[in-house]
Amino acid sequence: MWWNVFMLALRSIRRNVLRSFLTVLGIIIGVMAVITMVSLGQGATLQVTQQIASLGSNMLMIRSGQRGGPGQTAVAPPLTLAIAEAIGRDIPAIAAVAPSSSAAIKAVFANANWSTVVSGVDQRYFVVRNWPLSAGRVFNEGELRAGKAVCLIGNTLRDKLFGAQDPLGSKLRLKKLSCEVIGLLQAKGQTAFGSDQDDLVLMPLRTFQRRIAGNRDIGLIQVSVQDGVATDKVEQDIKRLLRERRHILPGEEDDFRVMDMKEITSMLTGTTQVLTGLLGAVAAVSLLVGGIGIMNIMLVSVTERTREIGIRLAIGAFERDVLMQFLVEAVVLSSLGGVLGIALALAASAGLASLLRVPFVFNIGIVILAFLFSAAVGVIFGYFPARKAARLDPIEALRHE
Amino acid sequence: MSGPSQTPVIELHAVTKVYGKGGAAMQALRGIDLRIESGEFVAVMGPSGSGKSTCLNILGCLDTPSSGTYRFQGVEVGALTSEQRARLRRYYLGFVFQGYNLLNRTSALENVELPLIYRGLSIAKRQALAQQALQAVGLKGWEQHTPGELSGGQQQRVAIARAIVSEPAVLFADEPTGNLDTSHSHEIMELISELNRTRGLTIVMVTHELEMAAYAHRVVNFLDGRVHTDQQNKVAV
């Protein structure tokens, strides 16, 4: 019986190929939009998570001043190397502490120049950031202690200044300092905030303080926490230590900030997830519209086939046979639209993902959900026309021309 | 179902049918009493508006009386649900209409199979029975033709095949020759008479042509919603 009903539905769909196609176009577009939006959104979320992971996991960042942005740190006293050492010495469960200081400076090589960020760091920076080299070497103890004019450069800067040339051994000019390139950092790509991580120069902290900044300030202390330790606890310890060292009275506000990468991660992925949800919901509206299209055509079809319904009722079809016939037809139509929509969505999201440089996430859950939803649309919007057909008076239906 | 039995196939008692309500009410049937025995071939005649088609619809369980009783093989039809009436049509009744009422763009074979689908028979069984029925109405070799490719007479034969394929107890025919020319009309009437003769199929046929009514054993004349005359047909007997 079910097979018969199914075949009957297929035959009636085949009888009007163009109309059937136009009818399910709404469903096709709806399903395609939902799946594409959701998988692109999930791709974006994944990308954000990956990018933040590339900054280093389990990381806390300490800056002086309450708000970020240029010029805001002036009021609060700067961080110092002594504070960084105290954190590393006094607070348990810390893997590494990396003090650093940076400035935006124009780098010049031969007749090329490029505005970049120059940071003074020591060897612990590479541990905290988990950042390997693609060529050359890191600073040695002697260079760090003596503040030698040596530097490592990021991949973007190499492209801008050296092109295809080998930068190792070349002299880079930063302000009045001429410094030798001894290593090349591996490319990391953009951060989740959209800045290029590879556009930088690293030099020994002492070199930076003496020859670029002209002071002994520390701009940023990055702390990596041991695996499996809650960052909240470490964050509290650091805050207590800083308040003590910077003589902040109880009740006074902190004049420094401790940022947890995990918080930033969850904030950013939260944002993309909300956006994904919103886009998916908007796309779902088009599924609804598609359903109304199906209802419309099924109503037309019922009117067109009134006599057929009359014949079927006269030769002994139950009302529910007729109901099932039209309901199955609507469901087959909408499911067909669902399948086509899924196929197109997979192609579209794979294409768009590579175009937008977002990882392509295949989510079987949303595919199944979209299919079930499209079938449900068939049931819901097919039911009314089907009931109309089933309730026809056989005598009236037979007389219908 | 052949041969006379204790209970008549059809028994109407004081059946009325009123359409509409209040002042606009139209009384189509004003008290019909009718008994039809198994194996009879009855022609129902009368001018248009006399209630003969209404009566046929009630007999065919497509419509229900406003008052009075209708017993089909002793079963009170008025007490049945619409699904039970559909079951009655499915297993005991066959219909032939003036306008053939075949499904367009559907082969003769599939048209004849239709009632069997609702009986839940397998495809093989359905096709075998439908082929037999088409052979019985003289359409062997026309199985794959659609109604559009068949003449009026042939279409009515397909309709008759569809009506008899489920071996009903009664065949109802509503002006079966109304759309046909004389020679085709006689062919159809020969076929219907033959079904009555060889299979003992009870036949109730509405017609307004005396010539066609002459094939029946009994002629019931309707006038103004009542049975006007009811007599055995001397020509046929």
XYZ file of C-alpha atoms in Angstrom, chain A residues 1 3-4 8 11 15-16 307-308 310-322 325 393-395 398-399, chain B residues 57 62-63 82-83 86-87 89-90 95 97 99 101-106 110 114-115 117-118 120-121 123 126 162:
56
model
C 0.000 0.000 0.000
C 4.688 1.587 -2.140
C 1.582 2.214 -4.266
C 1.329 7.353 -7.347
C 3.839 9.604 -11.214
C 3.357 14.422 -15.054
C 4.179 18.068 -14.338
C -12.894 14.533 -10.821
C -10.061 12.062 -10.248
C -14.432 11.672 -7.183
C -13.632 8.564 -9.236
C -11.325 7.224 -6.549
C -13.940 7.790 -3.846
C -16.671 6.182 -5.979
C -14.700 3.004 -6.572
C -14.047 2.562 -2.888
C -11.129 4.736 -1.772
C -11.368 5.734 1.858
C -11.078 9.400 2.744
C -7.756 8.581 4.351
C -6.522 6.942 1.110
C -7.101 10.229 -0.699
C -2.227 10.321 -1.618
C -18.333 15.037 -1.750
C -17.922 12.180 -4.272
C -21.066 13.147 -6.212
C -17.693 13.373 -10.137
C -19.751 16.137 -11.705
C -26.553 7.807 -5.899
C -22.493 7.784 -2.692
C -25.291 9.668 -0.943
C -18.708 7.035 5.537
C -15.741 4.679 5.722
C -16.643 3.290 1.127
C -15.876 -0.327 2.040
C -18.412 0.454 -2.656
C -14.972 -1.113 -2.641
C -20.099 2.018 -11.226
C -20.940 6.657 -15.660
C -18.919 10.418 -18.999
C -14.802 8.931 -15.758
C -11.491 7.292 -16.577
C -8.201 8.769 -15.366
C -6.586 10.738 -18.163
C -3.055 10.006 -19.294
C -3.341 6.647 -17.587
C -3.958 0.971 -14.940
C -7.455 1.107 -9.741
C -10.171 -0.547 -7.575
C -5.141 -1.080 -5.539
C -7.550 -0.092 -2.795
C -4.447 -4.108 -1.430
C -3.730 -6.770 -4.075
C 0.859 -5.860 -8.650
C -3.872 -6.811 -10.124
C -13.042 -1.329 -14.144
